[in-house]
mmCIF file of C-alpha atoms in Angstrom:
data_model
loop_
_atom_site.group_PDB
_atom_site.id
_atom_site.type_symbol
_atom_site.label_atom_id
_atom_site.label_comp_id
_atom_site.label_asym_id
_atom_site.label_seq_id
_atom_site.Cartn_x
_atom_site.Cartn_y
_atom_site.Cartn_z
ATOM 1 C CA ASP A 1 1.221 9.340 72.484
ATOM 2 C CA GLY A 2 0.464 6.180 74.423
ATOM 3 C CA GLY A 3 3.268 4.373 76.140
ATOM 4 C CA ILE A 4 5.091 3.301 79.264
ATOM 5 C CA THR A 5 7.138 5.722 81.291
ATOM 6 C CA GLN A 6 9.865 4.705 83.700
ATOM 7 C CA SER A 7 11.687 7.176 85.831
ATOM 8 C CA PRO A 8 14.386 7.963 86.481
ATOM 9 C CA LYS A 9 16.585 6.535 83.725
ATOM 10 C CA TYR A 10 19.566 6.250 86.089
ATOM 11 C CA LEU A 11 19.353 5.793 89.856
ATOM 12 C CA PHE A 12 22.140 5.589 92.409
ATOM 13 C CA ARG A 13 21.706 4.424 96.000
ATOM 14 C CA LYS A 14 23.796 3.433 98.944
ATOM 15 C CA GLU A 15 23.674 -0.132 100.196
ATOM 16 C CA GLY A 16 21.035 -0.651 102.880
ATOM 17 C CA GLN A 17 18.561 1.874 101.473
ATOM 18 C CA ASN A 18 15.224 0.980 99.957
ATOM 19 C CA VAL A 19 14.513 2.517 96.568
ATOM 20 C CA THR A 20 11.301 2.752 94.535
ATOM 21 C CA LEU A 21 11.253 2.627 90.744
ATOM 22 C CA SER A 22 8.342 4.253 88.970
ATOM 23 C CA CYS A 23 6.330 2.736 86.123
ATOM 24 C CA GLU A 24 3.323 4.471 84.541
ATOM 25 C CA GLN A 25 1.333 3.465 81.458
ATOM 26 C CA ASN A 26 -1.445 5.232 79.562
ATOM 27 C CA LEU A 27 -2.220 2.311 77.259
ATOM 28 C CA ASN A 28 -5.193 1.176 79.344
ATOM 29 C CA HIS A 29 -3.619 -2.265 79.701
ATOM 30 C CA ASP A 30 -4.772 -4.437 82.571
ATOM 31 C CA ALA A 31 -1.597 -6.469 83.084
ATOM 32 C CA MET A 32 1.775 -5.069 84.112
ATOM 33 C CA TYR A 33 5.174 -6.660 84.773
ATOM 34 C CA TRP A 34 8.591 -5.990 86.244
ATOM 35 C CA TYR A 35 11.730 -7.630 84.863
ATOM 36 C CA ARG A 36 15.337 -7.537 85.831
ATOM 37 C CA GLN A 37 18.037 -7.675 83.154
ATOM 38 C CA ASP A 38 21.628 -8.645 83.877
ATOM 39 C CA PRO A 39 24.382 -8.997 81.262
ATOM 40 C CA GLY A 40 24.253 -12.371 79.536
ATOM 41 C CA GLN A 41 21.188 -13.531 81.476
ATOM 42 C CA GLY A 42 18.269 -12.236 79.486
ATOM 43 C CA LEU A 43 15.218 -10.996 81.362
ATOM 44 C CA ARG A 44 13.892 -12.472 84.585
ATOM 45 C CA LEU A 45 10.398 -11.828 85.917
ATOM 46 C CA ILE A 46 10.182 -10.185 89.335
ATOM 47 C CA TYR A 47 6.460 -9.500 89.844
ATOM 48 C CA TYR A 48 3.377 -9.198 87.703
ATOM 49 C CA SER A 49 -0.140 -7.885 88.132
ATOM 50 C CA GLN A 50 -3.178 -8.906 86.116
ATOM 51 C CA ILE A 51 -5.574 -6.356 87.636
ATOM 52 C CA VAL A 52 -5.661 -3.528 90.137
ATOM 53 C CA ASN A 53 -5.054 -4.537 93.777
ATOM 54 C CA ASP A 54 -3.699 -7.935 92.774
ATOM 55 C CA PHE A 55 -0.167 -9.107 91.998
ATOM 56 C CA GLN A 56 1.864 -12.309 91.956
ATOM 57 C CA LYS A 57 5.485 -13.189 92.497
ATOM 58 C CA GLY A 58 7.597 -14.011 89.493
ATOM 59 C CA ASP A 59 10.759 -16.075 89.389
ATOM 60 C CA ILE A 60 12.989 -13.763 91.454
ATOM 61 C CA ALA A 61 10.679 -11.846 93.839
ATOM 62 C CA GLU A 62 12.856 -12.082 96.955
ATOM 63 C CA GLY A 63 13.998 -8.661 98.111
ATOM 64 C CA TYR A 64 11.408 -6.800 96.041
ATOM 65 C CA SER A 65 7.901 -5.506 96.672
ATOM 66 C CA VAL A 66 5.199 -3.955 94.490
ATOM 67 C CA SER A 67 1.805 -2.304 94.701
ATOM 68 C CA ARG A 68 -0.981 -1.857 92.181
ATOM 69 C CA GLU A 69 -3.379 0.741 93.541
ATOM 70 C CA LYS A 70 -4.160 2.232 90.136
ATOM 71 C CA LYS A 71 -4.424 0.670 86.698
ATOM 72 C CA GLU A 72 -1.846 3.084 85.327
ATOM 73 C CA SER A 73 0.838 2.606 87.945
ATOM 74 C CA PHE A 74 2.951 -0.340 89.119
ATOM 75 C CA PRO A 75 5.880 0.853 91.278
ATOM 76 C CA LEU A 76 8.656 -1.525 92.296
ATOM 77 C CA THR A 77 10.526 -1.187 95.595
ATOM 78 C CA VAL A 78 13.980 -2.698 95.804
ATOM 79 C CA THR A 79 14.540 -3.379 99.475
ATOM 80 C CA SER A 80 17.756 -3.690 101.423
ATOM 81 C CA ALA A 81 17.084 -7.440 101.533
ATOM 82 C CA GLN A 82 17.882 -7.756 97.835
ATOM 83 C CA LYS A 83 21.426 -9.076 97.831
ATOM 84 C CA ASN A 84 22.459 -7.948 94.379
ATOM 85 C CA PRO A 85 20.270 -4.987 93.379
ATOM 86 C CA THR A 86 22.492 -3.384 90.741
ATOM 87 C CA ALA A 87 20.783 -4.125 87.404
ATOM 88 C CA PHE A 88 18.676 -2.754 84.574
ATOM 89 C CA TYR A 89 14.961 -2.868 85.466
ATOM 90 C CA LEU A 90 12.269 -3.025 82.815
ATOM 91 C CA CYS A 91 8.543 -2.489 83.242
ATOM 92 C CA ALA A 92 6.017 -3.820 80.743
ATOM 93 C CA SER A 93 2.286 -4.011 80.142
ATOM 94 C CA SER A 94 0.352 -6.364 77.926
ATOM 95 C CA ILE A 95 -2.701 -6.681 75.725
ATOM 96 C CA VAL A 96 -4.194 -9.487 73.693
ATOM 97 C CA ARG A 97 -3.731 -8.840 69.994
ATOM 98 C CA GLY A 98 -4.056 -11.300 67.139
ATOM 99 C CA GLY A 99 -4.604 -14.202 69.506
ATOM 100 C CA ALA A 100 -1.510 -13.604 71.587
ATOM 101 C CA TYR A 101 -0.525 -11.529 74.584
ATOM 102 C CA GLU A 102 1.827 -8.783 73.380
ATOM 103 C CA GLN A 103 4.026 -7.106 75.945
ATOM 104 C CA TYR A 104 5.127 -3.502 75.573
ATOM 105 C CA PHE A 105 8.180 -2.293 77.439
ATOM 106 C CA GLY A 106 9.253 0.954 79.009
ATOM 107 C CA PRO A 107 12.732 2.433 78.445
ATOM 108 C CA GLY A 108 14.120 0.966 81.680
ATOM 109 C CA THR A 109 15.818 2.234 84.833
ATOM 110 C CA ARG A 110 19.446 1.435 85.501
ATOM 111 C CA LEU A 111 19.949 1.069 89.253
ATOM 112 C CA THR A 112 23.426 1.164 90.765
ATOM 113 C CA VAL A 113 23.861 0.380 94.447
ATOM 114 C CA THR A 114 27.237 0.981 96.063
ATOM 115 C CA GLY B 1 9.511 -26.595 82.236
ATOM 116 C CA ASN B 2 9.188 -23.926 79.591
ATOM 117 C CA SER B 3 12.403 -22.537 78.173
ATOM 118 C CA VAL B 4 13.952 -20.799 75.184
ATOM 119 C CA THR B 5 17.424 -21.426 73.825
ATOM 120 C CA GLN B 6 18.949 -19.084 71.293
ATOM 121 C CA MET B 7 22.340 -19.052 69.664
ATOM 122 C CA GLU B 8 25.045 -17.383 71.643
ATOM 123 C CA GLY B 9 26.549 -14.252 70.297
ATOM 124 C CA PRO B 10 27.966 -11.982 69.569
ATOM 125 C CA VAL B 11 27.249 -12.119 65.862
ATOM 126 C CA THR B 12 29.197 -9.746 63.620
ATOM 127 C CA LEU B 13 28.207 -9.234 59.992
ATOM 128 C CA SER B 14 28.979 -6.879 57.155
ATOM 129 C CA GLU B 15 26.229 -4.699 55.746
ATOM 130 C CA GLU B 16 23.967 -6.529 53.263
ATOM 131 C CA ALA B 17 24.906 -9.959 54.632
ATOM 132 C CA PHE B 18 22.288 -12.612 55.385
ATOM 133 C CA LEU B 19 21.295 -13.029 59.028
ATOM 134 C CA THR B 20 20.083 -16.104 60.874
ATOM 135 C CA ILE B 21 19.671 -16.245 64.636
ATOM 136 C CA ASN B 22 18.589 -19.679 65.829
ATOM 137 C CA CYS B 23 15.939 -20.143 68.489
ATOM 138 C CA THR B 24 14.483 -23.373 69.849
ATOM 139 C CA TYR B 25 11.986 -23.824 72.632
ATOM 140 C CA THR B 26 10.629 -26.305 75.140
ATOM 141 C CA ALA B 27 7.051 -25.844 76.233
ATOM 142 C CA THR B 28 4.043 -27.676 77.539
ATOM 143 C CA GLY B 29 0.990 -26.767 75.530
ATOM 144 C CA TYR B 30 0.962 -24.489 72.502
ATOM 145 C CA PRO B 31 2.946 -21.315 73.040
ATOM 146 C CA SER B 32 2.948 -18.116 71.060
ATOM 147 C CA LEU B 33 6.434 -17.163 69.890
ATOM 148 C CA PHE B 34 8.046 -13.742 69.664
ATOM 149 C CA TRP B 35 11.185 -11.913 68.673
ATOM 150 C CA TYR B 36 12.009 -8.720 70.547
ATOM 151 C CA VAL B 37 14.791 -6.256 69.748
ATOM 152 C CA GLN B 38 16.676 -4.061 72.212
ATOM 153 C CA TYR B 39 18.728 -1.107 70.997
ATOM 154 C CA PRO B 40 21.511 0.136 73.293
ATOM 155 C CA GLY B 41 20.245 1.709 76.502
ATOM 156 C CA GLU B 42 16.590 1.154 75.634
ATOM 157 C CA GLY B 43 13.726 -1.157 76.506
ATOM 158 C CA LEU B 44 12.558 -4.028 74.327
ATOM 159 C CA GLN B 45 10.442 -3.598 71.215
ATOM 160 C CA LEU B 46 8.274 -6.315 69.734
ATOM 161 C CA LEU B 47 9.720 -7.212 66.330
ATOM 162 C CA LEU B 48 7.412 -10.026 65.198
ATOM 163 C CA LYS B 49 5.288 -12.870 66.474
ATOM 164 C CA ALA B 50 3.587 -16.131 65.485
ATOM 165 C CA THR B 51 0.732 -17.748 67.327
ATOM 166 C CA LYS B 52 0.446 -21.202 65.770
ATOM 167 C CA ALA B 53 2.378 -23.815 63.839
ATOM 168 C CA ASP B 54 3.508 -22.806 60.333
ATOM 169 C CA ASP B 55 2.668 -19.142 60.945
ATOM 170 C CA LYS B 56 5.279 -16.731 59.616
ATOM 171 C CA GLY B 57 5.850 -13.464 61.441
ATOM 172 C CA SER B 58 7.486 -10.619 59.531
ATOM 173 C CA ASN B 59 8.424 -6.998 60.112
ATOM 174 C CA LYS B 60 11.064 -4.566 58.811
ATOM 175 C CA GLY B 61 12.537 -7.254 56.542
ATOM 176 C CA PHE B 62 12.878 -9.785 59.374
ATOM 177 C CA GLU B 63 11.033 -13.101 59.233
ATOM 178 C CA ALA B 64 10.552 -16.143 61.458
ATOM 179 C CA THR B 65 8.431 -19.265 60.949
ATOM 180 C CA TYR B 66 6.870 -21.244 63.794
ATOM 181 C CA ARG B 67 8.084 -24.828 63.278
ATOM 182 C CA LYS B 68 6.326 -27.176 65.673
ATOM 183 C CA GLU B 69 8.081 -30.297 64.386
ATOM 184 C CA THR B 70 11.512 -28.871 65.209
ATOM 185 C CA THR B 71 10.297 -26.585 68.058
ATOM 186 C CA SER B 72 12.086 -23.687 66.410
ATOM 187 C CA PHE B 73 11.508 -20.041 65.524
ATOM 188 C CA HIS B 74 14.669 -18.889 63.759
ATOM 189 C CA LEU B 75 15.017 -15.195 62.892
ATOM 190 C CA GLU B 76 16.190 -14.311 59.368
ATOM 191 C CA LYS B 77 16.860 -11.213 57.331
ATOM 192 C CA GLY B 78 18.123 -11.195 53.785
ATOM 193 C CA SER B 79 20.236 -8.042 53.919
ATOM 194 C CA VAL B 80 21.186 -6.460 57.232
ATOM 195 C CA GLN B 81 21.924 -2.788 57.767
ATOM 196 C CA VAL B 82 24.107 -1.002 60.295
ATOM 197 C CA SER B 83 20.910 0.193 61.988
ATOM 198 C CA ASP B 84 19.990 -3.453 62.759
ATOM 199 C CA SER B 85 22.787 -3.606 65.336
ATOM 200 C CA ALA B 86 21.038 -4.527 68.576
ATOM 201 C CA VAL B 87 20.333 -7.421 70.941
ATOM 202 C CA TYR B 88 17.636 -9.836 69.766
ATOM 203 C CA PHE B 89 15.554 -11.895 72.193
ATOM 204 C CA CYS B 90 13.453 -14.911 71.354
ATOM 205 C CA ALA B 91 10.526 -15.493 73.715
ATOM 206 C CA LEU B 92 7.468 -17.620 74.251
ATOM 207 C CA THR B 93 4.296 -17.042 76.161
ATOM 208 C CA LEU B 94 1.809 -19.481 77.541
ATOM 209 C CA THR B 95 -1.566 -18.697 79.021
ATOM 210 C CA GLN B 96 -2.236 -20.852 82.051
ATOM 211 C CA GLY B 97 -5.051 -20.434 84.530
ATOM 212 C CA GLY B 98 -5.937 -17.002 83.197
ATOM 213 C CA SER B 99 -2.449 -15.551 83.559
ATOM 214 C CA GLU B 100 0.368 -15.402 81.064
ATOM 215 C CA LYS B 101 4.099 -14.966 81.333
ATOM 216 C CA LEU B 102 6.855 -14.381 78.824
ATOM 217 C CA VAL B 103 9.890 -16.655 78.942
ATOM 218 C CA PHE B 104 12.956 -15.145 77.268
ATOM 219 C CA GLY B 105 16.100 -16.525 75.763
ATOM 220 C CA LYS B 106 19.360 -14.942 76.877
ATOM 221 C CA GLY B 107 19.631 -12.671 73.855
ATOM 222 C CA THR B 108 21.959 -12.508 70.870
ATOM 223 C CA LYS B 109 23.961 -9.381 70.228
ATOM 224 C CA LEU B 110 24.230 -8.435 66.561
ATOM 225 C CA THR B 111 26.777 -5.963 65.248
ATOM 226 C CA VAL B 112 26.616 -4.912 61.609
ATOM 227 C CA ASN B 113 29.668 -3.194 60.185
ATOM 228 C CA PRO B 114 29.560 -0.813 57.189
#
């Protein structure tokens, strides 16, 4: 079955620690994305990558970093510089279908920082 | 800028009631429009899409028509079921300079009671 895997589903960290969230896809999609979801705020784009070894900042990149060394993988690091890291993080990949880019989402990782 | 506005929830309906969730957008250019659904604790799933004016997207009994004159993409279903309880997100995507990004509304939570 093709899809997007995010692990772990729940993650707990102490304030001041960096933490890396995993995202893997076997859909052979070129583009991948990271979003942050907070209650009542919808989804906000953190980073995106159109191809391997290239990525761009989204709307709320401060305090986050990414890498794209392989087509299948797009890990997100939440650094200690992120002031409010507790949130639900969603990874996605996209493909052009029927004249539009369709994004497919992973199941998400809920990060709690105390 | 590009933005999506959808009706605030929560929306509570009885089973077999008619559903409308309003969505309007602001965009430069000609966006593609989407509805995504998020079940509790999960990622987002693409529900339906429309890529040009007057297109109707449909899936699982849900429908939405791309209305350029009113910049709207309202979601409708004739008879909701308990299993339709979820959060619904309206979104648009524009392709600019070879890259594309999704812009989401804030989501509308639907609860269907038996």
